[in-house]
Amino acid sequence: MASSSNGSSSATAVYEPNARIRKEAHITSMDQYREMYRLSIDDPDKFWGEIAKEFYFHEESPTKRRLVYNLNVSEGPVEIKFMAGAKLNICYNALDRNIKEKKYAKNIAYYWVGNDPKECAQITYAELLILVCKFANVLKSKGVKKGDRIAVYMPMIIELVVTMLACARIGAVHSVVFGGFSADSLTERLIAAQCKIIVTADGTWRGPKLINLKEIVDDALTKARNQNHVVETCIVVQHLGNLSSNMNKSVSEDEKHPSKRFCHDLKTSWNTATDFWWHDLIVSADESCAPEWMDAEDDLFMLYTSGSTGKPKGVVHSIAGYMVYAATTFKYVFDHHQGDVFWCTADIGWITGHTYVVYGPLLDGATSVMFEGIPFYPDASRYWQIIEKYKVSKFYTAPTAIRALMKYGDEFVTKHNCSSLKILGSVGEPINPEAWLWYYNVVGNKKCVIVDTFWQTETGGHVLTPIPGATPAKPGSATFPFFGVIPAILSEEGKELEGPAEGYLVFKRPWPGMMRTLYGDHERFETTYFKKFPGYYCTGDGARRDEDGYYWVTGRVDDMLNVSGHLLSTAQVESCLIEHAAVSEAAVVSHPHPVKGECLYCFVTLKEVGNFILIDSKLVHNFCNELIQALRSIVRKKIGPFASPEYVQHAPGLPKTRSGKIMRRVLRKIASNDRDMGDISTLADESVVEQLFSLRPKDVAV
């Protein structure tokens, strides 16, 4: 039901929670939300301590249930601790506890759906525990000990979840790398984390495209060795064409099936000293593995995210705080109840997959869908077909996917029965109102609640989000803070702004699931997140708060880009571009994109080499399509296909201040063909601006 409210400068519709959802919800009113929020702020130790009682702690003292922190760099090192000294194991809480205490042994943990619609599987909590224990024993047999870092580079298959939980069970720290990253990006992360083992798969299908993962891993391991880092062991899941007998899989036996063809044609190099097939190792492994009892503040995992300098940051999350926060956000934001089927479409290579494909759902004993494919294969009805088949009730995806699916028309949705849906989630970037309304009207048939969530790799879980049974929604707004989270908006000078305001989005106090440090570089952790505004955690995003107190995230305010939900730094892309022999300088800015939200717009200055350059032994005009494609290829190779620039523009000169700083504000205006430049008097050469306007590509969408 929609009503009208002045939520911003213009009237904004407000959508009240659906009555059927509110009736069964854990939180059924804003009054109840406000009371719980007040307790979480006024007495966080009591609030989180009561929630922590739902989990199993080994020899835990009640006096340890405290959140201790210092966020002010001027008053000593930044530190955040929750229940330090208490002993627990997150794998035990996700599996053993649910099996022993809640009797969920026969409950489905995951319905797995492959790239091809014929491929499907399911696994119960009891079956998952057996696989986890077996692989934990495999890791121990390879010398893995508490604190060792294990790299994981896999498609969306059950063995990925097994690997993460097996690491957690024995106290190893997993470092999952998104399977879309290139060999160079994987190498960088292997070395940074000093990983001793990598777990991967032979390959995967991404729609109609074959990806030879083992080949990429081999390339990365060679590059790591050339930089004096040796990964001792590579464990490979034979995923394609030889599906595991440990799960109840139903697969077509047609020899023309894509996975069958790839299995036959796959050329996999093999080093018998270091490479091992998963199935060979796991077949004789013991089904029992006692959990390692860890300290609440021991590391659980690290996950690399882009940094503004171009060097990835190894975000570290500890065990107890992340566990409690992941489970609590999952329970309340998706209003989880037994009998729900939850589906988060995110890849586990990102934090969304960690928290809302793996840990959050399992800790709450949920049944989830895990999907290896893409939303447009074999056609644009794939999501809706899966929702109909498994009667998905809670669905969580990215605005990029929503916008792309909108373009195919409503009929791909409406030809499927999606009446099981109750809650529709959005994640990865701010969702534009048009996509929000299509999601609500067409996918949800005006009967679902939309939860537009804001959070980051660093936050561990949702920090701004509607509560489905309580919060009146405004399309495009992340609404209000989650429990324990105190947002604020600051001016450039660091002054806290009250009432309706726009500025830097910061948080005044940590919460249990917040990151603890950057791996091996606590100084960078403090500098990146806390030095700009001492005493506050700075998100790097801007936000607006309206007169009703709703928060609207406006996007990055630092040198970062959010492309299809993937965070990239301008420096990271620029360093790729200048590797080309013809390029002397490059500057990258974000540009609006109707599907991706943002795309990369690159300004490239060439070396003074005349009118022609050499590309692939061919003499071509210095700024032709061949050069543009060569530059795109470098970025794809160094970072990954998802980072490929949308636009590459010739820039004989760049707008710089007299001190040599590139004014990206001006470049964003040029990219958008917006001549309202504001004050450009600080430019060393103002004539550069008009020159760049004249060289804009003709196909740029504005």
Tab-separated table of N, CA, C and O in Angstrom, residues 577 580 615-616 624-636:
chain	number	residue	atom	x	y	z
A	577	LEU	N	46.032	0.671	-17.402
A	577	LEU	CA	46.039	1.376	-18.688
A	577	LEU	C	47.426	1.868	-19.066
A	577	LEU	O	47.832	1.803	-20.237
A	580	HIS	N	50.268	-0.094	-21.117
A	580	HIS	CA	50.384	-0.130	-22.575
A	580	HIS	C	51.503	0.814	-23.017
A	580	HIS	O	51.603	1.946	-22.536
A	615	ILE	N	50.571	-2.084	-32.726
A	615	ILE	CA	49.753	-2.974	-31.889
A	615	ILE	C	49.729	-4.342	-32.542
A	615	ILE	O	49.307	-4.477	-33.693
A	616	ASP	N	50.204	-5.337	-31.810
A	616	ASP	CA	50.241	-6.714	-32.331
A	616	ASP	C	50.914	-6.774	-33.699
A	616	ASP	O	50.389	-7.342	-34.658
A	624	CYS	N	42.775	4.545	-32.402
A	624	CYS	CA	41.781	3.844	-33.204
A	624	CYS	C	41.124	2.767	-32.356
A	624	CYS	O	41.459	2.561	-31.188
A	625	ASN	N	40.210	2.061	-32.958
A	625	ASN	CA	39.483	1.029	-32.233
A	625	ASN	C	40.412	-0.086	-31.749
A	625	ASN	O	40.197	-0.675	-30.682
A	626	GLU	N	41.478	-0.383	-32.519
A	626	GLU	CA	42.424	-1.424	-32.095
A	626	GLU	C	43.077	-1.061	-30.765
A	626	GLU	O	43.268	-1.927	-29.902
A	627	LEU	N	43.424	0.211	-30.605
A	627	LEU	CA	44.037	0.639	-29.340
A	627	LEU	C	43.029	0.534	-28.197
A	627	LEU	O	43.363	0.058	-27.101
A	628	ILE	N	41.803	0.981	-28.459
A	628	ILE	CA	40.773	0.917	-27.416
A	628	ILE	C	40.561	-0.523	-26.961
A	628	ILE	O	40.499	-0.811	-25.766
A	629	GLN	N	40.499	-1.453	-27.931
A	629	GLN	CA	40.303	-2.860	-27.579
A	629	GLN	C	41.509	-3.412	-26.832
A	629	GLN	O	41.370	-4.235	-25.906
A	630	ALA	N	42.709	-2.968	-27.213
A	630	ALA	CA	43.921	-3.418	-26.519
A	630	ALA	C	43.925	-2.945	-25.071
A	630	ALA	O	44.313	-3.689	-24.160
A	631	LEU	N	43.480	-1.710	-24.836
A	631	LEU	CA	43.426	-1.174	-23.473
A	631	LEU	C	42.378	-1.920	-22.646
A	631	LEU	O	42.603	-2.235	-21.470
A	632	ARG	N	41.231	-2.207	-23.244
A	632	ARG	CA	40.210	-2.986	-22.539
A	632	ARG	C	40.740	-4.373	-22.175
A	632	ARG	O	40.479	-4.891	-21.090
A	633	SER	N	41.498	-4.964	-23.092
A	633	SER	CA	42.033	-6.311	-22.851
A	633	SER	C	43.003	-6.317	-21.679
A	633	SER	O	43.037	-7.279	-20.891
A	634	ILE	N	43.797	-5.259	-21.549
A	634	ILE	CA	44.737	-5.178	-20.426
A	634	ILE	C	43.978	-5.161	-19.103
A	634	ILE	O	44.326	-5.865	-18.151
A	635	VAL	N	42.921	-4.357	-19.039
A	635	VAL	CA	42.139	-4.267	-17.799
A	635	VAL	C	41.468	-5.602	-17.496
A	635	VAL	O	41.458	-6.059	-16.344
A	636	ARG	N	40.921	-6.246	-18.524
A	636	ARG	CA	40.285	-7.556	-18.326
A	636	ARG	C	41.292	-8.576	-17.811
A	636	ARG	O	40.996	-9.387	-16.934
